Structure formats: C-alpha cells, structure tokens
Short mmCIF file of C-alpha atoms in Angstrom, two decimals:
data_model
loop_
_atom_site.label_atom_id
_atom_site.label_comp_id
_atom_site.label_asym_id
_atom_site.label_seq_id
_atom_site.Cartn_x
_atom_site.Cartn_y
_atom_site.Cartn_z
CA MET I 1 -34.41 22.57 23.07
CA VAL I 2 -34.11 18.90 22.31
CA PHE I 3 -35.59 19.47 18.73
CA GLU I 4 -33.14 22.26 17.96
CA LYS I 5 -30.27 20.14 19.35
CA SER I 6 -31.39 17.24 17.19
CA LEU I 7 -31.48 19.70 14.12
CA ASP I 8 -27.97 20.95 15.01
CA GLN I 9 -26.57 17.38 15.01
CA ARG I 10 -28.14 16.55 11.74
CA GLU I 11 -26.64 19.66 10.10
CA GLU I 12 -23.32 19.06 11.68
CA SER I 13 -23.56 15.42 10.42
CA ARG I 14 -24.28 16.63 6.87
CA ASN I 15 -21.55 19.03 7.14
CA PHE I 16 -18.98 16.36 8.08
CA PHE I 17 -20.10 13.76 5.48
CA LYS I 18 -20.04 16.43 2.84
CA SER I 19 -16.47 17.51 3.76
CA LEU I 20 -15.34 13.73 4.03
CA PHE I 21 -16.72 12.60 0.85
CA THR I 22 -15.58 15.59 -0.98
CA ILE I 23 -12.06 14.25 -0.04
CA VAL I 24 -12.79 10.44 0.14
CA GLY I 25 -14.42 10.58 -3.44
CA PRO I 26 -11.35 11.47 -5.17
CA ILE I 27 -9.30 9.07 -2.90
CA ALA I 28 -11.57 6.28 -3.49
CA LEU I 29 -11.34 7.01 -7.25
CA GLN I 30 -7.50 7.27 -7.14
CA ASN I 31 -7.40 3.89 -5.30
CA LEU I 32 -9.91 2.43 -7.73
CA ILE I 33 -7.78 3.51 -10.77
CA SER I 34 -4.65 2.15 -9.09
CA ALA I 35 -6.17 -1.07 -8.35
CA ALA I 36 -7.25 -1.20 -11.94
CA VAL I 37 -3.81 -0.85 -13.05
CA GLY I 38 -2.88 -3.89 -10.83
CA SER I 39 -5.80 -5.78 -12.48
CA ALA I 40 -4.50 -4.88 -15.89
CA ASP I 41 -1.16 -6.03 -15.16
CA VAL I 42 -2.35 -9.34 -14.05
CA ILE I 43 -4.65 -9.71 -17.07
CA MET I 44 -2.24 -8.74 -19.54
CA LEU I 45 0.64 -10.93 -17.86
CA GLY I 46 -1.90 -13.75 -17.93
CA LYS I 47 -1.31 -13.94 -21.54
CA VAL I 48 2.28 -14.00 -20.95
CA GLY I 49 2.07 -17.17 -18.54
CA GLN I 50 1.48 -18.04 -15.02
CA ASP I 51 5.21 -17.78 -14.10
CA ALA I 52 5.18 -14.19 -15.11
CA ILE I 53 2.05 -13.43 -12.82
CA ALA I 54 3.67 -15.07 -9.96
CA ALA I 55 7.29 -13.54 -10.33
CA VAL I 56 5.96 -10.00 -10.89
CA ASN I 57 3.63 -10.46 -7.60
CA LEU I 58 6.64 -11.67 -5.70
CA ALA I 59 8.95 -9.03 -6.88
CA SER I 60 6.18 -6.26 -6.26
CA ASN I 61 6.63 -6.98 -2.54
CA ILE I 62 9.90 -4.95 -2.71
CA GLN I 63 7.83 -2.13 -4.30
CA PHE I 64 5.19 -2.74 -1.70
CA ILE I 65 7.57 -2.33 1.08
CA LEU I 66 8.88 0.75 -0.52
CA PHE I 67 5.44 2.03 -0.83
CA LEU I 68 4.90 1.62 3.07
CA PHE I 69 7.87 3.75 3.87
CA PHE I 70 6.48 6.54 1.64
CA ILE I 71 3.04 6.00 3.24
CA GLY I 72 4.54 6.43 6.56
CA LEU I 73 6.29 9.55 5.62
CA SER I 74 3.10 10.99 3.83
CA SER I 75 1.15 10.40 7.06
CA GLY I 76 3.76 12.36 8.92
CA VAL I 77 3.37 15.02 6.43
CA VAL I 78 -0.52 14.64 6.74
CA MET I 79 -0.46 14.62 10.34
CA LEU I 80 1.32 18.02 10.60
CA ALA I 81 0.24 19.81 7.54
CA ALA I 82 -3.45 19.24 8.01
CA GLN I 83 -3.34 20.51 11.46
CA TYR I 84 -1.40 23.62 10.52
CA TRP I 85 -3.71 23.89 7.56
CA GLY I 86 -6.51 24.17 10.21
CA LYS I 87 -4.38 26.68 12.18
CA LYS I 88 -3.87 28.62 8.66
CA ASP I 89 0.11 28.40 8.96
CA THR I 90 1.18 27.85 5.56
CA HIS I 91 4.80 28.81 6.30
CA SER I 92 5.11 25.67 8.47
CA ILE I 93 3.51 23.55 5.78
CA GLU I 94 6.19 24.56 3.24
CA THR I 95 8.91 23.60 5.76
CA ILE I 96 7.17 20.33 6.52
CA PHE I 97 7.19 19.64 2.53
CA GLY I 98 10.99 20.21 2.40
CA ILE I 99 11.70 18.04 5.41
CA GLY I 100 9.54 15.28 3.86
CA CYS I 101 11.25 15.38 0.38
CA LYS I 102 14.70 15.02 1.70
CA ILE I 103 13.95 11.99 3.86
CA SER I 104 11.88 10.42 1.26
CA ALA I 105 14.44 10.84 -1.42
CA ALA I 106 17.17 9.20 0.68
CA ILE I 107 14.72 6.15 1.37
CA GLY I 108 13.85 5.93 -2.55
CA LEU I 109 17.74 6.07 -3.42
CA VAL I 110 18.53 3.08 -1.45
CA PHE I 111 15.73 1.05 -2.84
CA ALA I 112 16.45 1.97 -6.20
CA LEU I 113 20.05 1.00 -5.76
CA LEU I 114 19.42 -2.46 -4.42
CA ALA I 115 16.81 -3.09 -7.11
CA PHE I 116 19.27 -2.32 -9.88
CA PHE I 117 22.45 -4.00 -8.55
CA VAL I 118 21.13 -6.94 -6.56
CA PRO I 119 17.80 -7.85 -7.88
CA GLY I 120 18.44 -11.57 -7.56
CA LEU I 121 19.26 -11.25 -3.94
CA LEU I 122 15.99 -9.47 -3.34
CA MET I 123 14.03 -12.06 -5.14
CA LYS I 124 15.62 -15.00 -3.18
CA ILE I 125 13.95 -13.54 0.05
CA PHE I 126 10.50 -14.61 -1.43
CA THR I 127 11.08 -17.72 -3.48
CA ASP I 128 13.64 -20.42 -4.30
CA GLU I 129 12.21 -21.28 -7.74
CA LEU I 130 14.83 -20.16 -10.24
CA THR I 131 12.36 -19.37 -12.94
CA LEU I 132 10.59 -16.93 -10.80
CA ILE I 133 13.83 -15.47 -9.58
CA SER I 134 15.06 -14.77 -13.21
CA ILE I 135 11.71 -13.18 -14.35
CA GLY I 136 11.41 -11.20 -11.14
CA SER I 137 14.96 -9.77 -11.16
CA GLU I 138 14.52 -8.65 -14.72
CA TYR I 139 11.25 -6.63 -13.62
CA LEU I 140 13.09 -5.20 -10.54
CA ARG I 141 16.02 -3.94 -12.57
CA PHE I 142 13.90 -2.04 -15.18
CA VAL I 143 11.42 -0.45 -12.51
CA SER I 144 14.29 0.51 -10.10
CA VAL I 145 14.57 4.12 -11.54
CA GLY I 146 10.85 4.74 -10.64
CA PHE I 147 11.72 4.01 -7.02
CA PHE I 148 13.70 7.20 -6.74
CA ILE I 149 11.29 9.30 -8.80
CA LEU I 150 8.22 8.24 -6.63
CA ALA I 151 9.90 9.64 -3.63
CA PHE I 152 9.27 13.27 -4.68
CA SER I 153 5.82 12.83 -6.11
CA GLN I 154 4.39 11.02 -2.95
CA ILE I 155 5.35 13.97 -0.75
CA TYR I 156 4.13 16.63 -3.30
CA GLN I 157 0.78 14.70 -3.21
CA ALA I 158 0.70 14.33 0.50
CA VAL I 159 0.89 18.13 0.94
CA LEU I 160 -1.75 18.81 -1.64
CA LYS I 161 -4.11 16.58 0.11
CA SER I 162 -3.33 18.07 3.45
CA ILE I 163 -4.61 21.45 2.01
CA GLU I 164 -7.60 19.92 0.57
CA ARG I 165 -6.45 19.63 -3.07
CA VAL I 166 -7.44 16.06 -3.30
CA ARG I 167 -9.18 16.19 -6.54
CA THR I 168 -5.93 17.67 -7.98
CA VAL I 169 -3.90 14.81 -6.88
CA THR I 170 -6.57 12.35 -8.05
CA VAL I 171 -6.55 13.92 -11.53
CA ILE I 172 -2.65 13.59 -11.58
CA THR I 173 -2.49 10.08 -10.34
CA THR I 174 -5.48 9.04 -12.61
CA ALA I 175 -3.82 10.41 -15.76
CA ALA I 176 -0.54 8.60 -14.81
CA LEU I 177 -2.24 5.33 -14.07
CA LEU I 178 -4.22 5.34 -17.17
CA LEU I 179 -0.97 6.19 -19.00
CA ASN I 180 0.57 3.10 -17.35
CA ILE I 181 -2.25 0.77 -18.57
CA GLY I 182 -1.86 2.06 -22.12
CA LEU I 183 1.95 1.74 -22.04
CA ASN I 184 1.49 -1.92 -20.65
CA ALA I 185 -0.51 -2.81 -23.62
CA VAL I 186 2.05 -1.28 -26.05
CA PHE I 187 4.94 -2.98 -24.54
CA ILE I 188 3.65 -6.24 -23.38
CA TYR I 189 1.88 -6.94 -26.77
CA GLY I 190 4.15 -4.95 -29.23
CA LEU I 191 1.54 -2.48 -30.51
CA PHE I 192 2.52 0.42 -32.78
CA GLY I 193 5.62 -1.39 -34.17
CA MET I 194 7.18 -1.84 -30.53
CA PRO I 195 8.88 -5.07 -29.66
CA LYS I 196 7.03 -7.43 -27.29
CA LEU I 197 8.77 -6.85 -23.93
CA GLY I 198 6.59 -9.03 -21.60
CA VAL I 199 7.54 -8.53 -17.99
CA ARG I 200 10.11 -5.69 -19.00
CA GLY I 201 7.40 -4.08 -20.47
CA VAL I 202 5.28 -3.75 -17.42
CA ALA I 203 8.24 -2.33 -15.62
CA LEU I 204 9.11 0.13 -18.44
CA ALA I 205 5.56 1.36 -18.56
CA THR I 206 5.42 1.90 -14.80
CA THR I 207 8.68 3.83 -14.79
CA ILE I 208 7.73 6.14 -17.64
CA SER I 209 4.33 7.10 -16.12
CA ARG I 210 6.00 7.89 -12.77
CA VAL I 211 8.50 10.31 -14.47
CA ILE I 212 5.52 12.12 -16.21
CA GLU I 213 3.63 11.91 -12.90
CA LEU I 214 6.34 13.81 -11.17
CA LEU I 215 6.77 16.47 -13.65
CA VAL I 216 2.96 17.14 -13.58
CA CYS I 217 3.31 17.50 -9.82
CA VAL I 218 5.97 19.96 -10.09
CA PHE I 219 4.06 21.93 -12.73
CA VAL I 220 0.71 21.97 -10.76
CA CYS I 221 2.41 22.69 -7.43
CA ALA I 222 4.08 25.77 -9.07
CA ARG I 223 0.63 27.24 -9.58
CA VAL I 224 -0.67 26.59 -6.22
CA ARG I 225 -1.15 30.20 -4.59
CA GLU I 226 -1.16 29.29 -0.85
CA ILE I 227 1.83 27.10 -0.69
CA HIS I 228 5.30 27.95 -2.09
CA PHE I 229 6.83 24.65 -3.64
CA GLY I 230 10.23 26.12 -4.61
CA LEU I 231 13.72 25.07 -4.05
CA GLU I 232 14.01 27.29 -1.10
CA THR I 233 11.35 25.09 0.86
CA LEU I 234 13.61 22.03 0.23
CA PHE I 235 16.51 23.54 2.20
CA ARG I 236 14.63 25.53 4.85
CA LYS I 237 15.74 24.72 8.34
CA ASN I 238 13.65 24.60 11.50
CA ALA I 239 14.92 22.34 14.32
CA VAL I 240 11.63 22.31 16.02
CA LEU I 241 9.51 21.23 13.07
CA LEU I 242 12.19 18.78 12.12
CA ARG I 243 12.03 17.21 15.62
CA ASP I 244 8.13 17.19 15.55
CA PHE I 245 8.21 15.55 11.96
CA VAL I 246 10.59 12.87 13.29
CA HIS I 247 8.52 12.29 16.48
CA TYR I 248 5.37 11.92 14.58
CA SER I 249 6.33 10.27 11.35
CA LEU I 250 8.80 7.64 12.64
CA PRO I 251 6.24 5.74 14.40
CA ALA I 252 4.08 5.90 11.19
CA ILE I 253 7.07 4.77 9.14
CA GLY I 254 7.80 2.05 11.83
CA ASN I 255 4.19 1.07 11.78
CA GLU I 256 3.92 0.70 7.92
CA ALA I 257 7.55 -1.03 7.90
CA VAL I 258 6.38 -3.50 10.52
CA TRP I 259 3.06 -4.26 8.74
CA GLY I 260 4.48 -4.26 5.43
CA ALA I 261 7.30 -6.56 6.42
CA GLY I 262 4.74 -8.75 7.94
CA TRP I 263 2.83 -8.99 4.71
CA ALA I 264 6.15 -9.68 2.78
CA THR I 265 6.92 -12.51 5.20
CA TYR I 266 3.37 -13.83 4.48
CA ALA I 267 4.65 -13.67 1.07
CA VAL I 268 7.80 -15.57 1.72
CA ILE I 269 5.88 -18.22 3.44
CA MET I 270 3.41 -18.62 0.54
CA GLY I 271 6.20 -18.45 -2.05
CA HIS I 272 7.68 -21.49 -0.42
CA LEU I 273 4.41 -23.20 -0.52
CA GLY I 274 4.39 -23.12 -4.23
CA SER I 275 3.71 -20.92 -7.31
CA ASP I 276 0.11 -22.22 -7.66
CA LEU I 277 -0.76 -20.51 -4.35
CA VAL I 278 1.16 -17.46 -5.19
CA ALA I 279 -0.64 -17.10 -8.75
CA ALA I 280 -4.01 -17.81 -7.25
CA ASN I 281 -3.35 -15.12 -4.30
CA SER I 282 -2.46 -12.52 -7.12
CA VAL I 283 -5.79 -13.01 -8.85
CA VAL I 284 -7.73 -12.81 -5.62
CA ASN I 285 -5.72 -9.68 -4.71
CA VAL I 286 -7.01 -7.99 -7.74
CA VAL I 287 -10.69 -8.09 -6.79
CA ARG I 288 -9.83 -7.58 -3.00
CA ASN I 289 -8.10 -4.33 -4.02
CA LEU I 290 -11.07 -3.22 -5.96
CA ALA I 291 -13.61 -3.89 -3.25
CA SER I 292 -11.58 -2.22 -0.57
CA VAL I 293 -11.20 1.17 -2.14
CA LEU I 294 -14.02 3.02 -0.47
CA CYS I 295 -12.94 1.69 3.11
CA PHE I 296 -9.23 2.80 2.81
CA GLY I 297 -10.43 6.10 1.19
CA MET I 298 -12.45 6.81 4.19
CA ALA I 299 -9.53 6.30 6.54
CA TYR I 300 -7.16 8.52 4.64
CA GLY I 301 -9.80 11.01 3.99
CA GLY I 302 -10.96 11.02 7.66
CA ALA I 303 -7.38 11.72 8.73
CA ILE I 304 -7.41 15.04 6.75
CA VAL I 305 -10.70 16.14 8.07
CA LEU I 306 -10.32 15.40 11.68
CA GLY I 307 -6.80 16.66 11.61
CA LYS I 308 -7.85 20.02 10.32
CA GLN I 309 -10.54 20.32 12.97
CA MET I 310 -7.91 19.39 15.82
CA GLY I 311 -5.62 21.97 14.55
CA ALA I 312 -8.38 24.60 14.90
CA ASN I 313 -9.04 23.16 18.56
CA GLN I 314 -12.47 21.85 17.80
CA MET I 315 -12.21 18.82 20.04
CA GLU I 316 -15.84 18.19 20.82
CA LEU I 317 -16.74 18.14 17.12
CA VAL I 318 -13.76 15.91 16.47
CA SER I 319 -15.04 13.28 19.06
CA ARG I 320 -18.53 13.37 17.35
CA ASN I 321 -17.16 13.12 13.80
CA ALA I 322 -14.74 10.33 14.51
CA SER I 323 -17.78 8.28 15.72
CA ARG I 324 -19.44 9.11 12.66
CA LEU I 325 -16.40 8.05 10.57
CA VAL I 326 -15.97 4.69 12.28
CA LYS I 327 -19.68 3.69 12.16
CA SER I 328 -19.86 4.60 8.44
CA THR I 329 -16.73 2.63 7.77
CA ILE I 330 -17.99 -0.50 9.43
CA LEU I 331 -20.97 -0.39 6.94
CA ALA I 332 -18.48 0.09 4.05
CA GLY I 333 -16.31 -2.72 5.21
CA ALA I 334 -19.41 -5.17 5.29
CA ALA I 335 -20.41 -3.77 1.84
CA GLY I 336 -16.85 -4.48 0.50
CA ALA I 337 -16.68 -7.83 1.86
CA VAL I 338 -20.11 -8.91 0.32
CA ALA I 339 -19.11 -7.28 -2.95
CA LEU I 340 -15.84 -9.21 -2.91
CA GLY I 341 -17.54 -12.65 -2.22
CA LEU I 342 -19.87 -11.75 -5.14
CA CYS I 343 -16.82 -11.66 -7.53
CA ARG I 344 -16.25 -15.34 -7.45
CA PRO I 345 -17.38 -15.97 -10.91
CA LEU I 346 -15.11 -13.09 -12.18
CA ILE I 347 -12.03 -14.58 -10.60
CA PHE I 348 -11.84 -17.58 -12.89
CA ARG I 349 -11.88 -15.44 -15.91
CA ILE I 350 -8.98 -13.05 -14.97
CA ALA I 351 -6.18 -15.33 -15.90
CA ASP I 352 -5.40 -18.63 -17.34
CA LEU I 353 -4.27 -20.72 -14.32
CA ASN I 354 -3.68 -24.46 -14.04
CA GLU I 355 -5.94 -26.80 -12.19
CA GLN I 356 -4.41 -26.57 -8.77
CA ALA I 357 -4.30 -22.85 -8.75
CA ARG I 358 -7.87 -22.63 -9.86
CA PHE I 359 -8.74 -25.07 -6.84
CA TYR I 360 -7.19 -22.35 -4.54
CA LEU I 361 -9.33 -19.43 -5.93
CA THR I 362 -12.49 -20.04 -3.93
CA PRO I 363 -11.10 -20.52 -0.45
CA LEU I 364 -8.70 -17.84 -0.77
CA LEU I 365 -11.57 -15.43 -1.82
CA TYR I 366 -13.79 -16.13 1.18
CA ILE I 367 -10.76 -15.87 3.64
CA ASN I 368 -10.22 -12.46 2.09
CA CYS I 369 -13.83 -11.47 2.73
CA LEU I 370 -13.27 -11.99 6.45
CA SER I 371 -9.85 -10.28 6.21
CA LEU I 372 -11.31 -7.16 4.37
CA PHE I 373 -13.92 -6.43 6.91
CA GLY I 374 -11.34 -6.37 9.76
CA ALA I 375 -8.91 -4.51 7.61
CA ALA I 376 -11.45 -1.85 6.97
CA ILE I 377 -12.06 -1.08 10.68
CA ASN I 378 -8.48 -1.23 11.80
CA THR I 379 -7.19 1.16 9.13
CA VAL I 380 -9.89 3.71 9.77
CA LEU I 381 -8.88 3.78 13.50
CA ILE I 382 -5.14 3.30 13.05
CA CYS I 383 -4.54 5.46 9.83
CA GLY I 384 -7.29 7.66 10.06
CA VAL I 385 -8.48 8.52 13.61
CA PHE I 386 -5.38 7.91 15.59
CA ARG I 387 -3.00 9.48 13.09
CA ALA I 388 -5.35 12.54 12.73
CA GLY I 389 -4.23 13.41 16.42
CA GLY I 390 -0.58 12.43 15.79
CA ASP I 391 -0.85 8.82 17.59
CA ALA I 392 1.03 6.71 15.22
CA LYS I 393 2.89 4.94 17.96
CA TRP I 394 -0.33 2.89 18.86
CA GLY I 395 -0.39 1.19 15.54
CA PHE I 396 3.27 0.59 15.47
CA VAL I 397 3.19 -1.24 18.80
CA LEU I 398 -0.04 -3.26 17.98
CA ASP I 399 1.19 -4.33 14.64
CA ALA I 400 4.52 -5.44 15.94
CA ILE I 401 3.03 -7.53 18.52
CA ALA I 402 0.10 -8.94 16.64
CA MET I 403 2.13 -9.87 13.41
CA TRP I 404 5.68 -10.57 14.69
CA ALA I 405 4.84 -12.16 17.94
CA VAL I 406 1.76 -14.04 16.85
CA SER I 407 1.12 -14.55 13.21
CA VAL I 408 4.40 -14.60 11.48
CA PRO I 409 5.97 -17.18 13.99
CA LEU I 410 2.68 -19.21 13.85
CA GLY I 411 2.78 -19.12 10.18
CA PHE I 412 6.24 -20.48 10.08
CA PHE I 413 5.54 -23.15 12.52
CA CYS I 414 2.43 -24.34 10.86
CA ALA I 415 4.06 -24.19 7.19
CA PHE I 416 7.55 -25.66 7.90
CA VAL I 417 7.43 -27.74 11.06
CA LEU I 418 3.71 -28.96 11.24
CA HIS I 419 3.56 -29.06 7.25
CA LEU I 420 -0.13 -28.15 7.46
CA PRO I 421 -1.87 -27.74 3.97
CA PRO I 422 -1.42 -24.43 2.21
CA LEU I 423 -4.83 -23.32 2.67
CA VAL I 424 -4.90 -23.82 6.37
CA VAL I 425 -1.46 -21.92 6.63
CA TYR I 426 -3.12 -19.07 4.56
CA LEU I 427 -6.14 -18.88 6.98
CA ILE I 428 -3.89 -18.61 9.97
CA LEU I 429 -1.97 -15.71 8.34
CA TYR I 430 -5.01 -13.77 7.33
CA VAL I 431 -6.86 -13.64 10.55
CA ASP I 432 -4.59 -11.28 12.16
CA GLU I 433 -6.77 -8.33 11.36
CA TRP I 434 -9.34 -9.86 13.73
CA GLU I 435 -6.76 -10.17 16.58
CA LYS I 436 -6.00 -6.39 16.47
CA MET I 437 -9.69 -5.42 16.16
CA ILE I 438 -10.62 -5.65 19.86
CA PHE I 439 -7.47 -3.64 21.12
CA ASN I 440 -8.11 -0.89 18.49
CA VAL I 441 -11.63 -0.33 19.71
CA ILE I 442 -10.51 -0.05 23.41
CA HIS I 443 -7.97 2.34 22.49
CA TYR I 444 -10.35 4.47 20.60
CA LYS I 445 -12.80 4.49 23.36
CA ARG I 446 -10.09 5.90 25.81
CA GLY I 447 -9.85 9.05 23.66
CA LYS I 448 -6.20 9.80 24.38
CA TRP I 449 -5.48 10.10 20.60
CA MET I 450 -7.26 13.37 20.35
CA LYS I 451 -4.47 16.06 20.36
CA ASN I 452 -3.75 19.33 18.86
CA ILE I 453 0.01 19.00 17.87
CA THR I 454 0.68 22.34 16.32
CA ARG I 455 3.04 24.87 17.62
CA ASP I 456 2.96 28.58 17.61
CA PHE I 457 5.76 30.40 15.50
CA GLU I 458 6.67 33.89 15.12
CA SER I 459 5.80 35.26 11.76
#
C-alpha cells in the first residue's frame, strides 16, 4: 500500500509539473522577450546618452503603475475565469471578460489623458532635474495613446490564459515585442530613410506595436470556439458576477497599486539622489528582469493551475500541488539570484555610463540578488497560491504595511533627514521583500486561502 501510494504521488507530481510548465514555459518566454525589449531600449538609448536612459527609466514609472492596475484587473479575471473554466462554465467567463474590459478601458483612458496633457507634471513627481523632465515628458506624450490600447489587450490575454491558451498569448506578445525591438532600431537610428527620433522613437515604436498587438488579439479571439468575445459580451449584465469581480479584483488592484506606488516612491527617492544612481539602477534592472522570468512565470502559471483545480473542488490535490509549487519556486529563486550575480561582467558593457554611475553597478547588483530571492517567494505566494483561491486581500494589507508603514518612511528619513549615502538608502529600500516573507509563509501554512469562489447559475 505504501509503495502504491508513493507511485500515485509520483504520478500526481509529474502531472502537476507537466500542467504547470505547459503554462509556465510560455509565460516565462513571454516575460523573457518583454525583458529583452527593455534591455534593447536601454542598450539603444545608451547610444543616445545617459540622460536619455535615466529620463525614460523615470517616465516608465508611470507606465509601470498603469501596468500594475492592469495586472490587478487581470488577476481578478484569472481568479474567477480559471475557476469557472475548471467548472466548465464558459458563459460566466464571457461575462467576466466584458466586465474586465469596461473597467480596464476607463483606467487606461485616465492615464492616457494625463500622459498626453500634463506629462511634465508627472515627471516632476520623480525628479527635479529639468533635462530629465523635458526628455521624459516628450516620451510620455508620444506613448500615451498606447496606454488606452493596452487596456483591452491585457484583458483579452488574461481570459486566454485562464482557459489555458497560454501559448497563443505568448505568440501574440512575442510577435509584438519583437516588432517593438525592430521599430526601436528604425526610429532611434533612422534606418530605411527614417529620421533619427531618439527617445520619441522608443515611444512611437511602443505605441505602434501595441496597436498591432490588440488587432491580433481581436482576430485570434474571434476564432476561439469555447468563448464568444463579441460586442454582446462587452455589454452583458450580471449583477452577481459584477459584485464578485469587484470583490476579488479590487484587493488585487489595491495590492498592485500599493506595491507599485511604493516602488514608484522608491524611484522618487532615488531620482532625488542623482541621475547617476538612476542610470545605474536602470542597467541593473535589465539583468534582474532577465534573471527573474522563470520565478514570476511560475507564480502566474501556478495561479491558473491551482485555480482550475479549486473550481473543480479538488482541494486535497490543491494543497499538495501548492506545496510543490512553493518548493520549486524557492529553487528557481535561488538559481535566479545566482545567475544575476554572475552577470556582473555583462552590466559594464550594456551602456556607456560615467565613472560614478559605474561605481554604483556592483553593489546595486548584489543588493538585487538578495531582493530577487525574496521577491520570488513572495510573488508565488501572493500572486500565485493566494490569488488562486480569491485571496488578494492578504497581499494588499501586507504590502500596505510593509512598504508604507516601514520602507517608504524609513527611506525618506534616511535619504533626506539623515542624508545617508545613496547606496545605504538603496539597501534599506530593497530589503522589504525579506520583511514580508515571514508573514507570507505563516499565512500559507494556515491554509485559509484555499476556496472555491464560483457560483451556480441557471443555464
């Protein structure tokens, strides 16, 4: 009996990891290509100048905050849609798609209007250097249209992921990102007779690729047989699902907003510590993003697999698979941190920085190694395991306390009252992942996150 049970568990484990990596592989590839685009931006802008790198990095914080709103909304879509997919209720998934699109479009429109009409005001949040404000404002105005376009493509892709069409999403986003890189080269360097547009070229390339990405999403979704993505689904009403969507997505949005605003505030602090630190951090972020793709892919892939199993009421299986997911992510996080540390020779070749910025590169890299390992564990628990069962409130509360009651006030105090060296302030800001890890593990052990959140509707 013990031998048979051991065989069953091995088979169960193989099935889980097969399902997980069928989803994680494409997500990790998508994240890798996305990180590669960011790397290409930094490398190409490095030929324009250090100020261009720093300005676009600071301006991208607005885009980063917008992405976090979309990630929160997408998490709400995935939380509900993945469980209804496990329940085989496609009508409810269509309704969730319509709800998500309407809310996402409203948020995207607000950000687009702000970026187009008052980009300078947005840039002043992050820096007081006039050169960076001017360059960053130009970037934001050109990229603003893409903010609204992105609102729809993100929800399309979230639903496709929920019904296990992750490879389709990866093909779409990979094609769009590769197009982005190609257009960056054309517009930055003036290839094929085009004028050299510099920072404006990066923004224009991003906007064009997002328009094409949305058009491809619409075309592909029209050919999906299980789910109907027509105009009728955008305006379909279901008060119960709307309440559920708001109930589960608002904490996710709040979590992403709190976390993203915290990181944006870190950028504010660093921006006022000098452009050298900002430029060095931009370069280090290039390799950090590349090193973290597998860890974060496991978190978001795990949410889909576990969510589907919860929707099918397989709770004992969920408990065992969640444990497998967490253990494997710990190993992936450690591997990512080591890989990041080994990239030290590479970071000095990514961009042409001045002597002070180059001095910052090595310590920033090793601080990010520690931060990446903690982030991998926290992300798989908050965004993967907990959200699979609809528990987004925990991450919202924890990040609000850890970042806004501890890290942000401490960072401001150390930077502007104690006037500590920039590297010390940076270290203080980036150890926040380790503060949260203990509480996340305790919450995971309690198991209160494991819930079936679907409802029974009359057909």
